[in-house]
mmCIF file with all atom_site columns, C-alpha atoms in Angstrom:
data_model
loop_
_atom_site.group_PDB
_atom_site.id
_atom_site.type_symbol
_atom_site.label_atom_id
_atom_site.label_alt_id
_atom_site.label_comp_id
_atom_site.label_asym_id
_atom_site.label_entity_id
_atom_site.label_seq_id
_atom_site.pdbx_PDB_ins_code
_atom_site.Cartn_x
_atom_site.Cartn_y
_atom_site.Cartn_z
_atom_site.occupancy
_atom_site.B_iso_or_equiv
_atom_site.pdbx_formal_charge
_atom_site.auth_seq_id
_atom_site.auth_comp_id
_atom_site.auth_asym_id
_atom_site.auth_atom_id
_atom_site.pdbx_PDB_model_num
ATOM 1   C CA . MET G 1 1   ? 329.389 276.841 131.398 1.00 56.00 ? 1   MET G CA 1
ATOM 2   C CA . SER G 1 2   ? 328.938 279.768 134.323 1.00 65.00 ? 2   SER G CA 1
ATOM 3   C CA . VAL G 1 3   ? 331.221 282.127 135.291 1.00 61.00 ? 3   VAL G CA 1
ATOM 4   C CA . MET G 1 4   ? 332.667 280.451 138.647 1.00 61.00 ? 4   MET G CA 1
ATOM 5   C CA . ALA G 1 5   ? 333.160 276.978 136.244 1.00 59.00 ? 5   ALA G CA 1
ATOM 6   C CA . LYS G 1 6   ? 335.447 278.581 133.883 1.00 59.00 ? 6   LYS G CA 1
ATOM 7   C CA . GLU G 1 7   ? 337.348 279.789 136.813 1.00 66.00 ? 7   GLU G CA 1
ATOM 8   C CA . ALA G 1 8   ? 337.543 277.101 137.904 1.00 60.00 ? 8   ALA G CA 1
ATOM 9   C CA . ALA G 1 9   ? 338.734 275.049 134.855 1.00 61.00 ? 9   ALA G CA 1
ATOM 10  C CA . THR G 1 10  ? 341.572 278.220 134.782 1.00 64.00 ? 10  THR G CA 1
ATOM 11  C CA . LEU G 1 11  ? 342.573 277.468 138.036 1.00 61.00 ? 11  LEU G CA 1
ATOM 12  C CA . PHE G 1 12  ? 342.898 273.678 137.693 1.00 61.00 ? 12  PHE G CA 1
ATOM 13  C CA . LEU G 1 13  ? 344.706 273.972 134.135 1.00 60.00 ? 13  LEU G CA 1
ATOM 14  C CA . GLU G 1 14  ? 347.920 276.610 136.074 1.00 64.00 ? 14  GLU G CA 1
ATOM 15  C CA . ALA G 1 15  ? 347.531 274.457 138.426 1.00 65.00 ? 15  ALA G CA 1
ATOM 16  C CA . LEU G 1 16  ? 348.494 271.250 136.154 1.00 60.00 ? 16  LEU G CA 1
ATOM 17  C CA . GLY G 1 17  ? 350.454 273.646 134.310 1.00 63.00 ? 17  GLY G CA 1
ATOM 18  C CA . ARG G 1 18  ? 353.137 274.253 137.811 1.00 66.00 ? 18  ARG G CA 1
ATOM 19  C CA . ALA G 1 19  ? 352.362 270.843 138.625 1.00 59.00 ? 19  ALA G CA 1
ATOM 20  C CA . GLN G 1 20  ? 354.473 268.926 135.142 1.00 59.00 ? 20  GLN G CA 1
ATOM 21  C CA . GLY G 1 21  ? 356.803 271.942 136.064 1.00 58.00 ? 21  GLY G CA 1
ATOM 22  C CA . ALA G 1 22  ? 358.669 270.672 139.227 1.00 54.00 ? 22  ALA G CA 1
ATOM 23  C CA . LEU G 1 23  ? 357.643 267.370 138.001 1.00 51.00 ? 23  LEU G CA 1
ATOM 24  C CA . GLU G 1 24  ? 360.018 267.886 135.247 1.00 55.00 ? 24  GLU G CA 1
ATOM 25  C CA . ASP G 1 25  ? 362.312 270.309 137.330 1.00 52.00 ? 25  ASP G CA 1
ATOM 26  C CA . MET G 1 26  ? 362.674 267.203 139.352 1.00 49.00 ? 26  MET G CA 1
ATOM 27  C CA . ARG G 1 27  ? 363.691 265.023 136.349 1.00 49.00 ? 27  ARG G CA 1
ATOM 28  C CA . ARG G 1 28  ? 366.616 267.007 134.738 1.00 47.00 ? 28  ARG G CA 1
ATOM 29  C CA . ALA G 1 29  ? 367.620 267.013 139.239 1.00 46.00 ? 29  ALA G CA 1
ATOM 30  C CA . TYR G 1 30  ? 367.270 263.540 138.974 1.00 42.00 ? 30  TYR G CA 1
ATOM 31  C CA . ASP G 1 31  ? 369.811 263.477 135.499 1.00 46.00 ? 31  ASP G CA 1
ATOM 32  C CA . CYS G 1 32  ? 372.159 265.452 136.323 1.00 46.00 ? 32  CYS G CA 1
ATOM 33  C CA . MET G 1 33  ? 373.407 263.481 139.734 1.00 44.00 ? 33  MET G CA 1
ATOM 34  C CA . MET G 1 34  ? 373.234 259.801 137.507 1.00 44.00 ? 34  MET G CA 1
ATOM 35  C CA . VAL G 1 35  ? 375.393 262.191 135.605 1.00 41.00 ? 35  VAL G CA 1
ATOM 36  C CA . GLN G 1 36  ? 377.365 262.696 138.539 1.00 43.00 ? 36  GLN G CA 1
ATOM 37  C CA . THR G 1 37  ? 376.848 259.580 139.958 1.00 44.00 ? 37  THR G CA 1
ATOM 38  C CA . HIS G 1 38  ? 378.672 257.598 137.091 1.00 47.00 ? 38  HIS G CA 1
ATOM 39  C CA . ALA G 1 39  ? 380.418 260.358 136.036 1.00 47.00 ? 39  ALA G CA 1
ATOM 40  C CA . SER G 1 40  ? 383.672 258.889 138.947 1.00 58.00 ? 40  SER G CA 1
ATOM 41  C CA . GLU G 1 41  ? 382.537 255.583 137.800 1.00 77.00 ? 41  GLU G CA 1
ATOM 42  C CA . HIS G 1 42  ? 385.181 253.470 136.569 1.00 94.00 ? 42  HIS G CA 1
ATOM 43  C CA . VAL G 1 43  ? 385.008 251.773 132.698 1.00 97.00 ? 43  VAL G CA 1
ATOM 44  C CA . TYR G 1 44  ? 386.400 247.998 132.375 1.00 98.00 ? 44  TYR G CA 1
ATOM 45  C CA . LEU G 1 45  ? 386.957 246.986 129.307 1.00 96.00 ? 45  LEU G CA 1
ATOM 46  C CA . SER G 1 46  ? 386.760 242.936 129.858 1.00 97.00 ? 46  SER G CA 1
ATOM 47  C CA . PHE G 1 47  ? 386.125 241.434 131.882 1.00 97.00 ? 47  PHE G CA 1
ATOM 48  C CA . ARG G 1 48  ? 389.872 239.287 133.212 1.00 96.00 ? 48  ARG G CA 1
ATOM 49  C CA . THR G 1 49  ? 390.759 243.363 133.612 1.00 96.00 ? 49  THR G CA 1
ATOM 50  C CA . ALA G 1 50  ? 387.596 244.236 135.788 1.00 97.00 ? 50  ALA G CA 1
ATOM 51  C CA . VAL G 1 51  ? 388.638 240.787 138.451 1.00 96.00 ? 51  VAL G CA 1
ATOM 52  C CA . GLU G 1 52  ? 392.121 242.315 138.224 1.00 95.00 ? 52  GLU G CA 1
ATOM 53  C CA . GLU G 1 53  ? 392.127 246.266 139.034 1.00 95.00 ? 53  GLU G CA 1
ATOM 54  C CA . CYS G 1 54  ? 389.868 244.924 141.736 1.00 94.00 ? 54  CYS G CA 1
ATOM 55  C CA . ALA G 1 55  ? 387.053 246.554 140.507 1.00 97.00 ? 55  ALA G CA 1
ATOM 56  C CA . GLN G 1 56  ? 384.745 248.192 143.079 1.00 97.00 ? 56  GLN G CA 1
ATOM 57  C CA . VAL G 1 57  ? 380.711 247.927 143.978 1.00 97.00 ? 57  VAL G CA 1
ATOM 58  C CA . GLY G 1 58  ? 379.391 250.536 140.844 1.00 97.00 ? 58  GLY G CA 1
ATOM 59  C CA . ASP G 1 59  ? 382.161 250.082 138.256 1.00 98.00 ? 59  ASP G CA 1
ATOM 60  C CA . ILE G 1 60  ? 381.046 248.532 134.740 1.00 98.00 ? 60  ILE G CA 1
ATOM 61  C CA . ILE G 1 61  ? 381.923 246.184 132.699 1.00 98.00 ? 61  ILE G CA 1
ATOM 62  C CA . HIS G 1 62  ? 382.426 246.564 128.677 1.00 98.00 ? 62  HIS G CA 1
ATOM 63  C CA . VAL G 1 63  ? 382.134 243.355 126.982 1.00 98.00 ? 63  VAL G CA 1
ATOM 64  C CA . GLU G 1 64  ? 381.259 242.321 123.025 1.00 97.00 ? 64  GLU G CA 1
ATOM 65  C CA . HIS G 1 65  ? 378.435 240.590 122.460 1.00 98.00 ? 65  HIS G CA 1
ATOM 66  C CA . GLU G 1 66  ? 377.739 238.163 119.201 1.00 97.00 ? 66  GLU G CA 1
ATOM 67  C CA . THR G 1 67  ? 374.775 238.613 119.021 1.00 97.00 ? 67  THR G CA 1
ATOM 68  C CA . PHE G 1 68  ? 374.209 241.818 120.698 1.00 97.00 ? 68  PHE G CA 1
ATOM 69  C CA . GLY G 1 69  ? 377.410 243.677 120.414 1.00 97.00 ? 69  GLY G CA 1
ATOM 70  C CA . THR G 1 70  ? 378.264 245.528 123.476 1.00 97.00 ? 70  THR G CA 1
ATOM 71  C CA . LEU G 1 71  ? 377.186 244.395 126.567 1.00 98.00 ? 71  LEU G CA 1
ATOM 72  C CA . GLN G 1 72  ? 376.835 246.823 129.701 1.00 97.00 ? 72  GLN G CA 1
ATOM 73  C CA . PHE G 1 73  ? 377.340 244.868 132.723 1.00 98.00 ? 73  PHE G CA 1
ATOM 74  C CA . ARG G 1 74  ? 377.736 247.049 136.525 1.00 98.00 ? 74  ARG G CA 1
ATOM 75  C CA . VAL G 1 75  ? 379.273 245.238 139.065 1.00 98.00 ? 75  VAL G CA 1
ATOM 76  C CA . VAL G 1 76  ? 376.773 244.572 142.212 1.00 98.00 ? 76  VAL G CA 1
ATOM 77  C CA . GLU G 1 77  ? 378.184 243.039 144.854 1.00 97.00 ? 77  GLU G CA 1
ATOM 78  C CA . VAL G 1 78  ? 381.913 241.742 145.964 1.00 97.00 ? 78  VAL G CA 1
ATOM 79  C CA . LEU G 1 79  ? 381.657 238.434 146.947 1.00 95.00 ? 79  LEU G CA 1
ATOM 80  C CA . GLN G 1 80  ? 384.436 236.930 150.110 1.00 90.00 ? 80  GLN G CA 1
ATOM 81  C CA . GLU G 1 81  ? 387.768 236.280 148.578 1.00 87.00 ? 81  GLU G CA 1
ATOM 82  C CA . THR G 1 82  ? 387.941 232.748 148.514 1.00 81.00 ? 82  THR G CA 1
ATOM 83  C CA . ILE G 1 83  ? 391.363 230.709 148.047 1.00 80.00 ? 83  ILE G CA 1
ATOM 84  C CA . GLY G 1 84  ? 393.018 233.813 146.736 1.00 81.00 ? 84  GLY G CA 1
ATOM 85  C CA . LYS G 1 85  ? 390.191 234.942 143.989 1.00 87.00 ? 85  LYS G CA 1
ATOM 86  C CA . ARG G 1 86  ? 387.583 237.662 145.074 1.00 94.00 ? 86  ARG G CA 1
ATOM 87  C CA . PRO G 1 87  ? 384.404 236.765 142.668 1.00 96.00 ? 87  PRO G CA 1
ATOM 88  C CA . LEU G 1 88  ? 382.111 239.697 141.379 1.00 98.00 ? 88  LEU G CA 1
ATOM 89  C CA . VAL G 1 89  ? 379.036 239.683 141.632 1.00 98.00 ? 89  VAL G CA 1
ATOM 90  C CA . ILE G 1 90  ? 377.949 241.296 138.431 1.00 98.00 ? 90  ILE G CA 1
ATOM 91  C CA . TRP G 1 91  ? 374.570 242.331 136.050 1.00 98.00 ? 91  TRP G CA 1
ATOM 92  C CA . THR G 1 92  ? 373.215 243.308 132.956 1.00 97.00 ? 92  THR G CA 1
ATOM 93  C CA . ASP G 1 93  ? 372.124 246.939 134.524 1.00 95.00 ? 93  ASP G CA 1
ATOM 94  C CA . ARG G 1 94  ? 370.163 247.785 130.451 1.00 95.00 ? 94  ARG G CA 1
ATOM 95  C CA . PRO G 1 95  ? 367.722 244.877 128.944 1.00 97.00 ? 95  PRO G CA 1
ATOM 96  C CA . ILE G 1 96  ? 369.418 242.982 126.368 1.00 97.00 ? 96  ILE G CA 1
ATOM 97  C CA . THR G 1 97  ? 366.371 241.970 124.444 1.00 97.00 ? 97  THR G CA 1
ATOM 98  C CA . ARG G 1 98  ? 362.778 240.701 125.015 1.00 97.00 ? 98  ARG G CA 1
ATOM 99  C CA . ARG G 1 99  ? 361.869 237.042 125.220 1.00 98.00 ? 99  ARG G CA 1
ATOM 100 C CA . ALA G 1 100 ? 359.383 235.162 127.742 1.00 98.00 ? 100 ALA G CA 1
ATOM 101 C CA . TYR G 1 101 ? 360.309 233.785 130.948 1.00 97.00 ? 101 TYR G CA 1
ATOM 102 C CA . ASP G 1 102 ? 359.115 229.879 128.974 1.00 97.00 ? 102 ASP G CA 1
ATOM 103 C CA . GLU G 1 103 ? 357.075 229.583 126.335 1.00 97.00 ? 103 GLU G CA 1
ATOM 104 C CA . PRO G 1 104 ? 353.839 228.127 126.463 1.00 97.00 ? 104 PRO G CA 1
ATOM 105 C CA . SER G 1 105 ? 353.764 223.917 126.036 1.00 96.00 ? 105 SER G CA 1
ATOM 106 C CA . GLU G 1 106 ? 350.420 221.772 126.174 1.00 95.00 ? 106 GLU G CA 1
ATOM 107 C CA . LYS G 1 107 ? 351.365 221.509 130.248 1.00 94.00 ? 107 LYS G CA 1
ATOM 108 C CA . TRP G 1 108 ? 351.376 225.420 130.991 1.00 96.00 ? 108 TRP G CA 1
ATOM 109 C CA . PRO G 1 109 ? 349.353 227.651 128.257 1.00 96.00 ? 109 PRO G CA 1
ATOM 110 C CA . PHE G 1 110 ? 350.898 230.057 129.166 1.00 96.00 ? 110 PHE G CA 1
ATOM 111 C CA . GLY G 1 111 ? 353.819 229.196 129.889 1.00 96.00 ? 111 GLY G CA 1
ATOM 112 C CA . CYS G 1 112 ? 355.764 228.124 133.395 1.00 95.00 ? 112 CYS G CA 1
ATOM 113 C CA . GLY G 1 113 ? 357.193 230.042 136.678 1.00 94.00 ? 113 GLY G CA 1
ATOM 114 C CA . ALA G 1 114 ? 359.332 227.060 137.675 1.00 93.00 ? 114 ALA G CA 1
ATOM 115 C CA . TRP G 1 115 ? 363.589 228.713 136.774 1.00 93.00 ? 115 TRP G CA 1
ATOM 116 C CA . GLU G 1 116 ? 364.613 224.546 136.507 1.00 92.00 ? 116 GLU G CA 1
ATOM 117 C CA . THR G 1 117 ? 362.205 224.421 133.588 1.00 93.00 ? 117 THR G CA 1
ATOM 118 C CA . SER G 1 118 ? 362.240 228.097 131.821 1.00 96.00 ? 118 SER G CA 1
ATOM 119 C CA . SER G 1 119 ? 363.077 229.085 128.406 1.00 97.00 ? 119 SER G CA 1
ATOM 120 C CA . LEU G 1 120 ? 364.566 231.664 129.440 1.00 97.00 ? 120 LEU G CA 1
ATOM 121 C CA . ARG G 1 121 ? 367.358 229.966 131.648 1.00 96.00 ? 121 ARG G CA 1
ATOM 122 C CA . LYS G 1 122 ? 367.956 226.727 128.849 1.00 97.00 ? 122 LYS G CA 1
ATOM 123 C CA . TRP G 1 123 ? 368.358 230.839 126.495 1.00 98.00 ? 123 TRP G CA 1
ATOM 124 C CA . LEU G 1 124 ? 370.805 232.648 129.250 1.00 98.00 ? 124 LEU G CA 1
ATOM 125 C CA . ASN G 1 125 ? 373.355 229.528 129.228 1.00 97.00 ? 125 ASN G CA 1
ATOM 126 C CA . GLY G 1 126 ? 373.289 228.489 125.507 1.00 98.00 ? 126 GLY G CA 1
ATOM 127 C CA . SER G 1 127 ? 373.564 230.291 122.670 1.00 97.00 ? 127 SER G CA 1
ATOM 128 C CA . PHE G 1 128 ? 373.872 233.849 125.630 1.00 98.00 ? 128 PHE G CA 1
ATOM 129 C CA . PHE G 1 129 ? 376.485 232.535 126.953 1.00 98.00 ? 129 PHE G CA 1
ATOM 130 C CA . TYR G 1 130 ? 378.397 230.738 124.049 1.00 98.00 ? 130 TYR G CA 1
ATOM 131 C CA . ASN G 1 131 ? 378.732 234.374 121.984 1.00 98.00 ? 131 ASN G CA 1
ATOM 132 C CA . PHE G 1 132 ? 380.940 235.427 124.919 1.00 98.00 ? 132 PHE G CA 1
ATOM 133 C CA . SER G 1 133 ? 384.419 235.801 123.743 1.00 97.00 ? 133 SER G CA 1
ATOM 134 C CA . GLU G 1 134 ? 387.128 232.658 124.364 1.00 97.00 ? 134 GLU G CA 1
ATOM 135 C CA . ALA G 1 135 ? 388.245 234.689 127.121 1.00 96.00 ? 135 ALA G CA 1
ATOM 136 C CA . ASP G 1 136 ? 385.690 236.212 128.788 1.00 97.00 ? 136 ASP G CA 1
ATOM 137 C CA . LYS G 1 137 ? 383.717 232.983 128.639 1.00 97.00 ? 137 LYS G CA 1
ATOM 138 C CA . VAL G 1 138 ? 386.694 231.926 130.842 1.00 97.00 ? 138 VAL G CA 1
ATOM 139 C CA . CYS G 1 139 ? 386.454 233.832 133.338 1.00 97.00 ? 139 CYS G CA 1
ATOM 140 C CA . ILE G 1 140 ? 382.085 233.059 134.891 1.00 98.00 ? 140 ILE G CA 1
ATOM 141 C CA . GLN G 1 141 ? 382.486 230.967 137.423 1.00 96.00 ? 141 GLN G CA 1
ATOM 142 C CA . ARG G 1 142 ? 379.138 228.313 137.486 1.00 95.00 ? 142 ARG G CA 1
ATOM 143 C CA . ARG G 1 143 ? 376.666 228.199 140.374 1.00 92.00 ? 143 ARG G CA 1
ATOM 144 C CA . VAL G 1 144 ? 373.700 225.970 141.677 1.00 89.00 ? 144 VAL G CA 1
ATOM 145 C CA . VAL G 1 145 ? 370.672 228.762 142.130 1.00 81.00 ? 145 VAL G CA 1
ATOM 146 C CA . THR G 1 146 ? 367.894 227.889 144.540 1.00 67.00 ? 146 THR G CA 1
ATOM 147 C CA . GLY G 1 147 ? 365.208 225.231 142.177 1.00 64.00 ? 147 GLY G CA 1
ATOM 148 C CA . ALA G 1 148 ? 367.870 223.884 140.053 1.00 68.00 ? 148 ALA G CA 1
ATOM 149 C CA . THR G 1 149 ? 370.186 221.091 140.860 1.00 79.00 ? 149 THR G CA 1
ATOM 150 C CA . ASP G 1 150 ? 372.763 221.985 138.193 1.00 90.00 ? 150 ASP G CA 1
ATOM 151 C CA . PRO G 1 151 ? 374.909 224.751 138.211 1.00 95.00 ? 151 PRO G CA 1
ATOM 152 C CA . ASP G 1 152 ? 374.053 227.391 135.412 1.00 96.00 ? 152 ASP G CA 1
ATOM 153 C CA . TRP G 1 153 ? 376.622 230.794 134.419 1.00 97.00 ? 153 TRP G CA 1
ATOM 154 C CA . PHE G 1 154 ? 373.981 233.023 134.149 1.00 98.00 ? 154 PHE G CA 1
ATOM 155 C CA . TRP G 1 155 ? 371.029 233.685 135.312 1.00 97.00 ? 155 TRP G CA 1
ATOM 156 C CA . LEU G 1 156 ? 368.394 235.704 136.707 1.00 97.00 ? 156 LEU G CA 1
ATOM 157 C CA . LEU G 1 157 ? 368.322 238.172 139.844 1.00 96.00 ? 157 LEU G CA 1
ATOM 158 C CA . HIS G 1 158 ? 365.842 236.857 142.819 1.00 94.00 ? 158 HIS G CA 1
ATOM 159 C CA . PRO G 1 159 ? 363.351 240.008 144.779 1.00 95.00 ? 159 PRO G CA 1
ATOM 160 C CA . ALA G 1 160 ? 365.934 239.559 147.598 1.00 93.00 ? 160 ALA G CA 1
ATOM 161 C CA . HIS G 1 161 ? 368.590 240.474 145.886 1.00 95.00 ? 161 HIS G CA 1
ATOM 162 C CA . VAL G 1 162 ? 367.304 244.055 144.623 1.00 96.00 ? 162 VAL G CA 1
ATOM 163 C CA . GLY G 1 163 ? 365.632 244.954 147.598 1.00 94.00 ? 163 GLY G CA 1
ATOM 164 C CA . LEU G 1 164 ? 362.073 243.301 147.219 1.00 94.00 ? 164 LEU G CA 1
ATOM 165 C CA . ALA G 1 165 ? 361.360 241.182 149.183 1.00 87.00 ? 165 ALA G CA 1
ATOM 166 C CA . ALA G 1 166 ? 362.467 239.888 152.661 1.00 79.00 ? 166 ALA G CA 1
ATOM 167 C CA . PRO G 1 167 ? 366.442 238.438 152.724 1.00 74.00 ? 167 PRO G CA 1
ATOM 168 C CA . ASP G 1 168 ? 366.138 234.417 152.381 1.00 67.00 ? 168 ASP G CA 1
ATOM 169 C CA . GLY G 1 169 ? 369.308 232.393 153.529 1.00 65.00 ? 169 GLY G CA 1
ATOM 170 C CA . ALA G 1 170 ? 371.935 233.109 151.474 1.00 68.00 ? 170 ALA G CA 1
ATOM 171 C CA . ARG G 1 171 ? 369.910 235.233 149.442 1.00 79.00 ? 171 ARG G CA 1
ATOM 172 C CA . LYS G 1 172 ? 370.502 239.218 150.370 1.00 89.00 ? 172 LYS G CA 1
ATOM 173 C CA . ARG G 1 173 ? 370.112 242.582 148.908 1.00 94.00 ? 173 ARG G CA 1
ATOM 174 C CA . PHE G 1 174 ? 372.790 243.047 146.735 1.00 97.00 ? 174 PHE G CA 1
ATOM 175 C CA . ALA G 1 175 ? 375.380 246.473 147.239 1.00 97.00 ? 175 ALA G CA 1
ATOM 176 C CA . TRP G 1 176 ? 374.131 248.675 144.596 1.00 97.00 ? 176 TRP G CA 1
ATOM 177 C CA . PHE G 1 177 ? 370.462 248.066 145.205 1.00 97.00 ? 177 PHE G CA 1
ATOM 178 C CA . GLN G 1 178 ? 370.801 250.592 148.447 1.00 93.00 ? 178 GLN G CA 1
ATOM 179 C CA . THR G 1 179 ? 368.343 253.552 146.242 1.00 93.00 ? 179 THR G CA 1
ATOM 180 C CA . PRO G 1 180 ? 365.419 252.038 145.594 1.00 93.00 ? 180 PRO G CA 1
ATOM 181 C CA . GLU G 1 181 ? 365.783 254.420 141.818 1.00 95.00 ? 181 GLU G CA 1
ATOM 182 C CA . ARG G 1 182 ? 368.058 251.637 140.783 1.00 96.00 ? 182 ARG G CA 1
ATOM 183 C CA . ARG G 1 183 ? 365.690 248.606 139.988 1.00 96.00 ? 183 ARG G CA 1
ATOM 184 C CA . ILE G 1 184 ? 364.586 250.541 137.424 1.00 96.00 ? 184 ILE G CA 1
ATOM 185 C CA . LEU G 1 185 ? 365.538 249.662 134.371 1.00 96.00 ? 185 LEU G CA 1
ATOM 186 C CA . LYS G 1 186 ? 365.363 251.825 131.024 1.00 94.00 ? 186 LYS G CA 1
ATOM 187 C CA . GLU G 1 187 ? 365.500 251.772 127.050 1.00 91.00 ? 187 GLU G CA 1
ATOM 188 C CA . ALA G 1 188 ? 368.612 253.951 125.477 1.00 85.00 ? 188 ALA G CA 1
ATOM 189 C CA . ASP G 1 189 ? 364.824 256.320 124.749 1.00 89.00 ? 189 ASP G CA 1
ATOM 190 C CA . GLY G 1 190 ? 364.848 256.998 128.338 1.00 91.00 ? 190 GLY G CA 1
ATOM 191 C CA . GLY G 1 191 ? 362.257 254.706 128.133 1.00 94.00 ? 191 GLY G CA 1
ATOM 192 C CA . ALA G 1 192 ? 361.599 252.513 131.644 1.00 96.00 ? 192 ALA G CA 1
ATOM 193 C CA . VAL G 1 193 ? 360.505 248.594 131.042 1.00 97.00 ? 193 VAL G CA 1
ATOM 194 C CA . TRP G 1 194 ? 359.809 245.546 132.753 1.00 98.00 ? 194 TRP G CA 1
ATOM 195 C CA . TRP G 1 195 ? 362.419 243.561 133.995 1.00 98.00 ? 195 TRP G CA 1
ATOM 196 C CA . TRP G 1 196 ? 362.318 239.673 134.732 1.00 98.00 ? 196 TRP G CA 1
ATOM 197 C CA . LEU G 1 197 ? 363.250 238.155 137.725 1.00 97.00 ? 197 LEU G CA 1
ATOM 198 C CA . ARG G 1 198 ? 364.193 234.996 139.567 1.00 93.00 ? 198 ARG G CA 1
ATOM 199 C CA . GLY G 1 199 ? 361.733 233.350 142.214 1.00 77.00 ? 199 GLY G CA 1
ATOM 200 C CA . PRO G 1 200 ? 358.661 231.109 143.429 1.00 71.00 ? 200 PRO G CA 1
ATOM 201 C CA . VAL G 1 201 ? 355.132 233.578 142.835 1.00 81.00 ? 201 VAL G CA 1
ATOM 202 C CA . ARG G 1 202 ? 352.350 232.440 145.851 1.00 76.00 ? 202 ARG G CA 1
ATOM 203 C CA . ARG G 1 203 ? 349.612 233.004 143.454 1.00 76.00 ? 203 ARG G CA 1
ATOM 204 C CA . GLY G 1 204 ? 351.126 229.088 141.172 1.00 84.00 ? 204 GLY G CA 1
ATOM 205 C CA . ARG G 1 205 ? 353.552 228.465 138.672 1.00 89.00 ? 205 ARG G CA 1
ATOM 206 C CA . CYS G 1 206 ? 351.150 229.919 136.286 1.00 92.00 ? 206 CYS G CA 1
ATOM 207 C CA . PHE G 1 207 ? 353.267 233.359 136.994 1.00 95.00 ? 207 PHE G CA 1
ATOM 208 C CA . ALA G 1 208 ? 356.549 234.701 136.819 1.00 96.00 ? 208 ALA G CA 1
ATOM 209 C CA . ARG G 1 209 ? 358.122 237.976 138.452 1.00 96.00 ? 209 ARG G CA 1
ATOM 210 C CA . PHE G 1 210 ? 359.132 241.045 137.484 1.00 97.00 ? 210 PHE G CA 1
ATOM 211 C CA . ALA G 1 211 ? 360.463 244.345 138.243 1.00 97.00 ? 211 ALA G CA 1
ATOM 212 C CA . ASN G 1 212 ? 357.707 246.682 136.981 1.00 97.00 ? 212 ASN G CA 1
ATOM 213 C CA . GLY G 1 213 ? 358.409 251.303 135.775 1.00 96.00 ? 213 GLY G CA 1
ATOM 214 C CA . PHE G 1 214 ? 358.810 251.896 139.247 1.00 96.00 ? 214 PHE G CA 1
ATOM 215 C CA . GLY G 1 215 ? 361.356 249.414 140.521 1.00 96.00 ? 215 GLY G CA 1
ATOM 216 C CA . ASN G 1 216 ? 357.955 247.301 141.639 1.00 96.00 ? 216 ASN G CA 1
ATOM 217 C CA . LEU G 1 217 ? 356.936 243.667 142.429 1.00 96.00 ? 217 LEU G CA 1
ATOM 218 C CA . ASP G 1 218 ? 354.753 242.473 139.811 1.00 95.00 ? 218 ASP G CA 1
ATOM 219 C CA . CYS G 1 219 ? 353.341 239.516 138.466 1.00 95.00 ? 219 CYS G CA 1
ATOM 220 C CA . HIS G 1 220 ? 352.182 237.803 135.233 1.00 94.00 ? 220 HIS G CA 1
ATOM 221 C CA . ASN G 1 221 ? 352.210 235.256 132.626 1.00 95.00 ? 221 ASN G CA 1
ATOM 222 C CA . PRO G 1 222 ? 355.520 234.005 131.990 1.00 96.00 ? 222 PRO G CA 1
ATOM 223 C CA . CYS G 1 223 ? 354.833 233.770 127.778 1.00 96.00 ? 223 CYS G CA 1
ATOM 224 C CA . SER G 1 224 ? 355.014 237.708 128.573 1.00 96.00 ? 224 SER G CA 1
ATOM 225 C CA . ASN G 1 225 ? 357.723 239.783 126.379 1.00 96.00 ? 225 ASN G CA 1
ATOM 226 C CA . ASN G 1 226 ? 359.601 240.922 129.403 1.00 97.00 ? 226 ASN G CA 1
ATOM 227 C CA . SER G 1 227 ? 363.267 242.345 129.160 1.00 98.00 ? 227 SER G CA 1
ATOM 228 C CA . VAL G 1 228 ? 365.903 240.093 130.172 1.00 98.00 ? 228 VAL G CA 1
ATOM 229 C CA . THR G 1 229 ? 368.539 241.167 131.879 1.00 98.00 ? 229 THR G CA 1
ATOM 230 C CA . ALA G 1 230 ? 370.749 238.484 133.124 1.00 97.00 ? 230 ALA G CA 1
ATOM 231 C CA . ALA G 1 231 ? 373.768 238.201 136.695 1.00 98.00 ? 231 ALA G CA 1
ATOM 232 C CA . CYS G 1 232 ? 376.959 235.869 136.991 1.00 98.00 ? 232 CYS G CA 1
ATOM 233 C CA . ILE G 1 233 ? 380.286 235.602 139.282 1.00 97.00 ? 233 ILE G CA 1
ATOM 234 C CA . ILE G 1 234 ? 383.582 235.932 137.628 1.00 98.00 ? 234 ILE G CA 1
ATOM 235 C CA . TYR G 1 235 ? 386.639 235.517 138.838 1.00 95.00 ? 235 TYR G CA 1
#
């Protein structure tokens, strides 16, 4: 290797080291900011308490689940008060588990991206729902989401809810998702995950949508095992 090549390699490695150091500084600053943000949040220990004490957007609710232990929900929107009730849209801002959006079948070898027939919808509104306490279950309001005729207890967020698609009728960005980093979900070890979203894909029903590790919209086969989050309305 020539002297000039060695010097160029040395300069490159020095520049790379500085860039990595700057990236680490940015990560520490972000973690510090998130700690300060979370320090001011209220934490409730039941759905009922969160409703009765008028929880606000950004507040946290910890509830017990028979299968998954303590689940953390985040208040992502406060809906308009009706009949003396103040409904809250809440969402698990940490991955619950990893599952396919839809299991393979003879008709759909790689699963189907339609929410109304998906195996994930059946699971969320079956064993997942029924393993909450009775006190928590009575606080959950059923709602009909687009693409289904029957109401759901739990559902996936739509890309419009998290700012990844234009508002569509009643679907708009929830108040919690005003900044892109709030679309990035992480495991306990800090690793970012891919998590399922709901809604049709232009390519057809052989694809399902998800938010990737950078918080951007993407799609792939519904039979893939992405992370699962769940949203619901409590009142």
